[in-house]
Amino acid sequence: MTRVSLPKRAEGHDRPPAIISPSILSSDFARLADECKRMVDLGADWLHVDVMDGHFVPNLTLGAPVVASLRKHTDAFIDCHLMVTNPELWVKDFAKAGADMYTFHLEAAAGPSPDDWHNLAPDSAHQAVVDMCHGVKAAGMHVGLALRPATPVELVVPYIEQGLVDMVLIMTVEPGFGGQSFMADKAAKAAVLRRRFPDLAIQVDGGLAPSTIDRAAAAGANVIVAGSAIFGATDPGAVMRQLRESVTTAATSGKAPH
Ligand code: DX5
Ligand code: ZN
């Protein structure tokens, strides 16, 4: 059983409610608990935890022990983004640490090489990815499936259709670092999914800010990750409100996701 359920789509909305998930990658790690409390007090719905292994991406961050420490200080939904080569290795540790969502990369689950996603087909499910989804669910976490900017969005469809996935994460920067520029053309991948799956949680991550959110909102995203734009703001609460408002406006606009 998952600790907290995901919010459902309301009547008259084309997607589930907006969820704002500040990325702690841009926080002061020495004051992590205080930084997270501040964000939740200012309106954050989730806390986005970027886990990097120095192999899947050229950067190192943190692992399950930090999540376990953070869990002692907050009840907030902990949204973990695993940018690691062997995501199956850490499922149990993150579940035990108190993570709510375990989002792993489709490319990593498909095999050990960064190019293994080329072996995946849009019309059939790959057993290793299916096994990962079952493993995460059995461990009591929500299942997130992430896509690098170059990976075709159609490849996640078999897993959504089989009900294996709670959220799809569409990367709008190359994973590895905060503070990069938003790739607007990648946000359009969300529209392909939103037109088919109105109840699916669709997360966008990378370069989201008040100046870029409208594009992601128009495409149908509802879970918004932002690191530098929130932690770097003099008024993070105002930034989070702007992000939320853009998503809610798009969700009730009556315009097809594009
Ligand atoms: C990048 C991470 C992101 C990052 C976002 O690999 O997955 O979550 O922290 O940072 P900004 O919002 O600064 O692009
Ligand atoms: Zn992330």
mmCIF file of C-alpha atoms and ligand atoms in Angstrom:
data_model
loop_
_atom_site.group_PDB
_atom_site.id
_atom_site.type_symbol
_atom_site.label_atom_id
_atom_site.label_comp_id
_atom_site.label_asym_id
_atom_site.label_seq_id
_atom_site.Cartn_x
_atom_site.Cartn_y
_atom_site.Cartn_z
ATOM 1 C CA MET A 1 0.000 0.000 0.000
ATOM 2 C CA THR A 2 1.260 3.440 -0.898
ATOM 3 C CA ARG A 3 1.412 5.960 1.949
ATOM 4 C CA VAL A 4 -0.539 8.722 0.178
ATOM 5 C CA SER A 5 -2.757 8.479 -2.923
ATOM 6 C CA LEU A 6 -2.422 10.793 -5.909
ATOM 7 C CA PRO A 7 -5.110 13.474 -6.322
ATOM 8 C CA LYS A 8 -7.851 12.734 -8.864
ATOM 9 C CA ARG A 9 -8.992 14.814 -11.839
ATOM 10 C CA ALA A 10 -11.959 17.084 -11.094
ATOM 11 C CA GLU A 11 -15.031 17.645 -13.263
ATOM 12 C CA GLY A 12 -14.346 20.216 -15.996
ATOM 13 C CA HIS A 13 -10.570 19.745 -15.847
ATOM 14 C CA ASP A 14 -8.582 18.029 -18.600
ATOM 15 C CA ARG A 15 -5.947 16.633 -16.178
ATOM 16 C CA PRO A 16 -5.375 15.864 -12.483
ATOM 17 C CA PRO A 17 -4.735 18.876 -10.209
ATOM 18 C CA ALA A 18 -1.537 20.911 -10.371
ATOM 19 C CA ILE A 19 1.228 19.626 -8.113
ATOM 20 C CA ILE A 20 4.262 21.790 -7.425
ATOM 21 C CA SER A 21 7.402 19.849 -6.563
ATOM 22 C CA PRO A 22 10.466 21.974 -5.734
ATOM 23 C CA SER A 23 13.730 20.212 -6.583
ATOM 24 C CA ILE A 24 15.957 20.139 -3.507
ATOM 25 C CA LEU A 25 18.966 19.984 -5.830
ATOM 26 C CA SER A 26 18.927 23.783 -5.667
ATOM 27 C CA SER A 27 18.637 23.902 -1.871
ATOM 28 C CA ASP A 28 21.313 24.318 0.778
ATOM 29 C CA PHE A 29 21.953 20.637 1.576
ATOM 30 C CA ALA A 30 23.474 21.525 4.940
ATOM 31 C CA ARG A 31 20.075 22.907 5.969
ATOM 32 C CA LEU A 32 17.897 20.446 4.080
ATOM 33 C CA ALA A 33 15.160 19.870 6.660
ATOM 34 C CA ASP A 34 14.660 23.617 7.194
ATOM 35 C CA GLU A 35 14.689 24.316 3.464
ATOM 36 C CA CYS A 36 12.050 21.646 2.867
ATOM 37 C CA LYS A 37 9.851 22.900 5.693
ATOM 38 C CA ARG A 38 10.094 26.410 4.290
ATOM 39 C CA MET A 39 8.952 25.206 0.855
ATOM 40 C CA VAL A 40 6.035 23.202 2.241
ATOM 41 C CA ASP A 41 4.965 26.184 4.377
ATOM 42 C CA LEU A 42 5.067 28.355 1.239
ATOM 43 C CA GLY A 43 2.797 25.993 -0.718
ATOM 44 C CA ALA A 44 4.872 23.119 -2.126
ATOM 45 C CA ASP A 45 2.836 19.937 -2.605
ATOM 46 C CA TRP A 46 5.758 17.523 -3.011
ATOM 47 C CA LEU A 47 9.522 17.522 -2.534
ATOM 48 C CA HIS A 48 11.514 16.423 -5.600
ATOM 49 C CA VAL A 49 14.679 14.509 -4.706
ATOM 50 C CA ASP A 50 17.211 14.084 -7.524
ATOM 51 C CA VAL A 51 19.314 10.951 -7.127
ATOM 52 C CA MET A 52 22.340 10.781 -9.432
ATOM 53 C CA ASP A 53 24.959 8.032 -9.575
ATOM 54 C CA GLY A 54 27.762 9.620 -11.619
ATOM 55 C CA HIS A 55 27.148 7.005 -14.330
ATOM 56 C CA PHE A 56 23.676 7.448 -15.817
ATOM 57 C CA VAL A 57 24.377 11.177 -15.541
ATOM 58 C CA PRO A 58 27.709 12.967 -15.020
ATOM 59 C CA ASN A 59 26.939 14.129 -11.486
ATOM 60 C CA LEU A 60 26.652 12.705 -7.960
ATOM 61 C CA THR A 61 24.054 13.708 -5.397
ATOM 62 C CA LEU A 62 22.562 11.583 -2.627
ATOM 63 C CA GLY A 63 20.934 8.269 -1.788
ATOM 64 C CA ALA A 64 18.373 6.609 0.467
ATOM 65 C CA PRO A 65 20.037 7.611 3.795
ATOM 66 C CA VAL A 66 19.335 11.263 3.061
ATOM 67 C CA VAL A 67 15.691 10.457 2.271
ATOM 68 C CA ALA A 68 15.438 8.510 5.551
ATOM 69 C CA SER A 69 16.818 11.510 7.457
ATOM 70 C CA LEU A 70 14.491 13.907 5.667
ATOM 71 C CA ARG A 71 11.477 11.681 6.378
ATOM 72 C CA LYS A 72 12.034 12.219 10.111
ATOM 73 C CA HIS A 73 11.447 15.943 9.584
ATOM 74 C CA THR A 74 8.543 16.039 7.137
ATOM 75 C CA ASP A 75 5.264 14.344 6.246
ATOM 76 C CA ALA A 76 5.410 15.774 2.728
ATOM 77 C CA PHE A 77 5.180 13.521 -0.324
ATOM 78 C CA ILE A 78 8.756 12.628 -1.296
ATOM 79 C CA ASP A 79 9.066 12.398 -5.072
ATOM 80 C CA CYS A 80 12.349 10.613 -5.924
ATOM 81 C CA HIS A 81 13.844 10.910 -9.405
ATOM 82 C CA LEU A 82 16.400 8.151 -9.897
ATOM 83 C CA MET A 83 18.979 9.110 -12.502
ATOM 84 C CA VAL A 84 20.896 5.864 -12.006
ATOM 85 C CA THR A 85 22.014 2.991 -14.219
ATOM 86 C CA ASN A 86 20.555 0.129 -12.135
ATOM 87 C CA PRO A 87 17.304 1.436 -10.665
ATOM 88 C CA GLU A 88 16.310 -2.065 -9.489
ATOM 89 C CA LEU A 89 19.119 -1.998 -6.908
ATOM 90 C CA TRP A 90 17.657 0.779 -4.770
ATOM 91 C CA VAL A 91 13.907 0.085 -4.678
ATOM 92 C CA LYS A 92 13.851 -1.530 -1.251
ATOM 93 C CA ASP A 93 16.178 1.058 0.303
ATOM 94 C CA PHE A 94 14.072 3.984 -0.904
ATOM 95 C CA ALA A 95 10.842 2.325 0.210
ATOM 96 C CA LYS A 96 12.315 1.722 3.653
ATOM 97 C CA ALA A 97 13.560 5.309 3.773
ATOM 98 C CA GLY A 98 9.998 6.572 3.290
ATOM 99 C CA ALA A 99 9.939 7.632 -0.374
ATOM 100 C CA ASP A 100 6.432 8.006 -1.824
ATOM 101 C CA MET A 101 7.242 7.982 -5.549
ATOM 102 C CA TYR A 102 10.078 6.089 -7.239
ATOM 103 C CA THR A 103 10.633 7.467 -10.718
ATOM 104 C CA PHE A 104 13.197 5.564 -12.736
ATOM 105 C CA HIS A 105 14.396 6.120 -16.281
ATOM 106 C CA LEU A 106 12.997 3.937 -19.042
ATOM 107 C CA GLU A 107 16.430 4.022 -20.684
ATOM 108 C CA ALA A 108 18.076 2.609 -17.552
ATOM 109 C CA ALA A 109 15.463 -0.093 -16.996
ATOM 110 C CA ALA A 110 15.810 -1.225 -20.622
ATOM 111 C CA GLY A 111 19.429 -2.270 -20.100
ATOM 112 C CA PRO A 112 22.857 -1.171 -18.936
ATOM 113 C CA SER A 113 23.810 0.930 -21.954
ATOM 114 C CA PRO A 114 22.513 4.469 -22.529
ATOM 115 C CA ASP A 115 21.374 3.325 -25.990
ATOM 116 C CA ASP A 116 19.342 0.342 -24.846
ATOM 117 C CA TRP A 117 16.074 2.174 -25.317
ATOM 118 C CA HIS A 118 16.581 1.536 -29.042
ATOM 119 C CA ASN A 119 15.567 -2.073 -28.265
ATOM 120 C CA LEU A 120 12.180 -0.965 -26.934
ATOM 121 C CA ALA A 121 9.057 -1.025 -29.092
ATOM 122 C CA PRO A 122 6.015 1.252 -28.824
ATOM 123 C CA ASP A 123 3.605 -1.662 -29.302
ATOM 124 C CA SER A 124 4.882 -4.113 -26.712
ATOM 125 C CA ALA A 125 6.076 -3.993 -23.121
ATOM 126 C CA HIS A 126 9.678 -4.878 -22.267
ATOM 127 C CA GLN A 127 9.850 -7.449 -19.467
ATOM 128 C CA ALA A 128 12.603 -5.695 -17.488
ATOM 129 C CA VAL A 129 10.559 -2.483 -17.375
ATOM 130 C CA VAL A 130 7.392 -4.379 -16.392
ATOM 131 C CA ASP A 131 9.321 -6.117 -13.596
ATOM 132 C CA MET A 132 10.619 -2.758 -12.343
ATOM 133 C CA CYS A 133 7.087 -1.341 -12.213
ATOM 134 C CA HIS A 134 5.823 -4.359 -10.260
ATOM 135 C CA GLY A 135 8.802 -4.176 -7.898
ATOM 136 C CA VAL A 136 8.254 -0.506 -7.079
ATOM 137 C CA LYS A 137 4.531 -1.043 -6.507
ATOM 138 C CA ALA A 138 5.131 -4.116 -4.329
ATOM 139 C CA ALA A 139 7.547 -2.058 -2.228
ATOM 140 C CA GLY A 140 4.700 0.376 -1.491
ATOM 141 C CA MET A 141 5.689 3.327 -3.680
ATOM 142 C CA HIS A 142 4.057 5.029 -6.639
ATOM 143 C CA VAL A 143 5.631 4.181 -9.984
ATOM 144 C CA GLY A 144 7.134 6.952 -12.110
ATOM 145 C CA LEU A 145 8.671 6.372 -15.537
ATOM 146 C CA ALA A 146 11.083 9.038 -16.814
ATOM 147 C CA LEU A 147 12.231 9.852 -20.328
ATOM 148 C CA ARG A 148 15.396 11.636 -21.402
ATOM 149 C CA PRO A 149 14.861 14.401 -23.960
ATOM 150 C CA ALA A 150 15.873 12.180 -26.906
ATOM 151 C CA THR A 151 13.688 9.181 -26.004
ATOM 152 C CA PRO A 152 10.439 8.911 -28.012
ATOM 153 C CA VAL A 153 7.365 9.394 -25.836
ATOM 154 C CA GLU A 154 5.446 6.584 -27.571
ATOM 155 C CA LEU A 155 7.697 4.057 -25.810
ATOM 156 C CA VAL A 156 5.909 4.574 -22.469
ATOM 157 C CA VAL A 157 2.435 3.849 -23.855
ATOM 158 C CA PRO A 158 2.442 0.025 -23.347
ATOM 159 C CA TYR A 159 3.171 0.474 -19.618
ATOM 160 C CA ILE A 160 0.471 3.108 -19.159
ATOM 161 C CA GLU A 161 -2.056 0.963 -21.009
ATOM 162 C CA GLN A 162 -1.295 -1.966 -18.723
ATOM 163 C CA GLY A 163 -1.909 0.226 -15.668
ATOM 164 C CA LEU A 164 1.684 -0.158 -14.474
ATOM 165 C CA VAL A 165 2.579 3.532 -14.252
ATOM 166 C CA ASP A 166 1.261 6.268 -11.923
ATOM 167 C CA MET A 167 3.267 9.110 -13.462
ATOM 168 C CA VAL A 168 5.382 9.821 -16.536
ATOM 169 C CA LEU A 169 8.268 12.281 -16.148
ATOM 170 C CA ILE A 170 9.198 14.167 -19.305
ATOM 171 C CA MET A 171 12.649 15.703 -19.059
ATOM 172 C CA THR A 172 12.848 19.182 -20.529
ATOM 173 C CA VAL A 173 16.615 19.405 -19.992
ATOM 174 C CA GLU A 174 19.337 16.773 -20.310
ATOM 175 C CA PRO A 175 19.326 15.183 -16.826
ATOM 176 C CA GLY A 176 22.293 15.854 -14.558
ATOM 177 C CA PHE A 177 22.239 19.476 -13.420
ATOM 178 C CA GLY A 178 19.906 22.194 -12.207
ATOM 179 C CA GLY A 179 19.782 25.623 -13.787
ATOM 180 C CA GLN A 180 19.772 24.604 -17.482
ATOM 181 C CA SER A 181 17.621 26.096 -20.259
ATOM 182 C CA PHE A 182 14.114 24.720 -20.878
ATOM 183 C CA MET A 183 13.705 22.663 -24.099
ATOM 184 C CA ALA A 184 10.289 23.816 -25.307
ATOM 185 C CA ASP A 185 10.029 21.207 -28.069
ATOM 186 C CA LYS A 186 10.343 18.423 -25.464
ATOM 187 C CA ALA A 187 7.378 19.755 -23.504
ATOM 188 C CA ALA A 188 5.241 18.928 -26.541
ATOM 189 C CA LYS A 189 5.751 15.239 -25.713
ATOM 190 C CA ALA A 190 3.334 15.745 -22.815
ATOM 191 C CA ALA A 191 0.536 16.598 -25.250
ATOM 192 C CA VAL A 192 0.819 13.205 -26.970
ATOM 193 C CA LEU A 193 0.139 11.501 -23.635
ATOM 194 C CA ARG A 194 -2.406 13.982 -22.286
ATOM 195 C CA ARG A 195 -4.672 13.590 -25.334
ATOM 196 C CA ARG A 196 -4.826 9.840 -24.667
ATOM 197 C CA PHE A 197 -4.635 9.703 -20.866
ATOM 198 C CA PRO A 198 -6.579 12.488 -19.119
ATOM 199 C CA ASP A 199 -6.127 10.917 -15.666
ATOM 200 C CA LEU A 200 -2.374 10.273 -15.869
ATOM 201 C CA ALA A 201 0.024 12.344 -13.764
ATOM 202 C CA ILE A 202 2.475 13.948 -16.193
ATOM 203 C CA GLN A 203 5.547 15.586 -14.693
ATOM 204 C CA VAL A 204 7.891 18.001 -16.435
ATOM 205 C CA ASP A 205 11.355 18.627 -15.054
ATOM 206 C CA GLY A 206 14.089 21.003 -16.142
ATOM 207 C CA GLY A 207 14.136 24.719 -16.772
ATOM 208 C CA LEU A 208 10.600 25.322 -15.471
ATOM 209 C CA ALA A 209 9.997 28.892 -14.316
ATOM 210 C CA PRO A 210 7.300 31.564 -14.618
ATOM 211 C CA SER A 211 8.747 32.396 -18.067
ATOM 212 C CA THR A 212 8.482 28.811 -19.406
ATOM 213 C CA ILE A 213 5.564 27.254 -17.547
ATOM 214 C CA ASP A 214 2.861 28.284 -20.035
ATOM 215 C CA ARG A 215 4.341 26.043 -22.744
ATOM 216 C CA ALA A 216 4.415 23.012 -20.434
ATOM 217 C CA ALA A 217 0.929 23.791 -19.120
ATOM 218 C CA ALA A 218 -0.488 24.063 -22.654
ATOM 219 C CA ALA A 219 0.957 20.626 -23.418
ATOM 220 C CA GLY A 220 -0.946 19.067 -20.514
ATOM 221 C CA ALA A 221 1.625 18.691 -17.736
ATOM 222 C CA ASN A 222 0.255 18.779 -14.181
ATOM 223 C CA VAL A 223 3.250 17.943 -11.952
ATOM 224 C CA ILE A 224 5.774 20.738 -12.110
ATOM 225 C CA VAL A 225 9.336 20.361 -10.879
ATOM 226 C CA ALA A 226 11.394 23.511 -10.475
ATOM 227 C CA GLY A 227 14.683 23.921 -8.678
ATOM 228 C CA SER A 228 16.579 27.097 -9.444
ATOM 229 C CA ALA A 229 13.430 29.113 -10.232
ATOM 230 C CA ILE A 230 11.948 28.398 -6.792
ATOM 231 C CA PHE A 231 14.983 28.234 -4.508
ATOM 232 C CA GLY A 232 16.636 31.153 -6.303
ATOM 233 C CA ALA A 233 13.594 33.432 -5.965
ATOM 234 C CA THR A 234 13.257 36.152 -3.364
ATOM 235 C CA ASP A 235 9.605 35.060 -3.028
ATOM 236 C CA PRO A 236 9.439 31.288 -3.673
ATOM 237 C CA GLY A 237 5.772 31.223 -2.639
ATOM 238 C CA ALA A 238 4.871 33.666 -5.418
ATOM 239 C CA VAL A 239 6.742 31.569 -7.981
ATOM 240 C CA MET A 240 4.914 28.416 -6.870
ATOM 241 C CA ARG A 241 1.566 30.224 -7.119
ATOM 242 C CA GLN A 242 2.398 31.364 -10.671
ATOM 243 C CA LEU A 243 3.339 27.836 -11.717
ATOM 244 C CA ARG A 244 0.132 26.425 -10.230
ATOM 245 C CA GLU A 245 -2.059 29.091 -11.775
ATOM 246 C CA SER A 246 -0.663 28.484 -15.259
ATOM 247 C CA VAL A 247 -1.435 24.755 -15.012
ATOM 248 C CA THR A 248 -4.931 25.317 -13.622
ATOM 249 C CA THR A 249 -5.753 27.909 -16.282
ATOM 250 C CA ALA A 250 -4.667 25.539 -19.061
ATOM 251 C CA ALA A 251 -6.559 22.629 -17.457
ATOM 252 C CA THR A 252 -9.856 24.513 -17.610
ATOM 253 C CA SER A 253 -9.291 26.416 -20.881
ATOM 254 C CA GLY A 254 -11.112 23.924 -23.087
ATOM 255 C CA LYS A 255 -8.156 23.916 -25.505
ATOM 256 C CA ALA A 256 -6.746 20.585 -26.613
ATOM 257 C CA PRO A 257 -3.268 19.895 -25.261
ATOM 258 C CA HIS A 258 -0.674 20.899 -27.864
HETATM 259 C C1 DX5 B 1 18.002 17.687 -13.508
HETATM 260 C C2 DX5 B 1 17.048 17.371 -12.402
HETATM 261 C C3 DX5 B 1 16.098 18.443 -12.124
HETATM 262 C C4 DX5 B 1 16.716 19.758 -11.719
HETATM 263 C C5 DX5 B 1 15.787 20.851 -12.122
HETATM 264 O O1 DX5 B 1 18.679 16.546 -13.866
HETATM 265 O O2 DX5 B 1 16.321 16.211 -12.686
HETATM 266 O O3 DX5 B 1 15.122 18.041 -11.166
HETATM 267 O O4 DX5 B 1 16.975 19.863 -10.361
HETATM 268 O O5 DX5 B 1 16.420 22.052 -11.883
HETATM 269 P P1 DX5 B 1 15.972 23.402 -12.621
HETATM 270 O O6 DX5 B 1 14.559 23.638 -12.259
HETATM 271 O O7 DX5 B 1 16.914 24.414 -12.053
HETATM 272 O O8 DX5 B 1 16.159 23.167 -14.090
HETATM 273 ZN ZN ZN B 2 14.599 15.711 -11.346
#
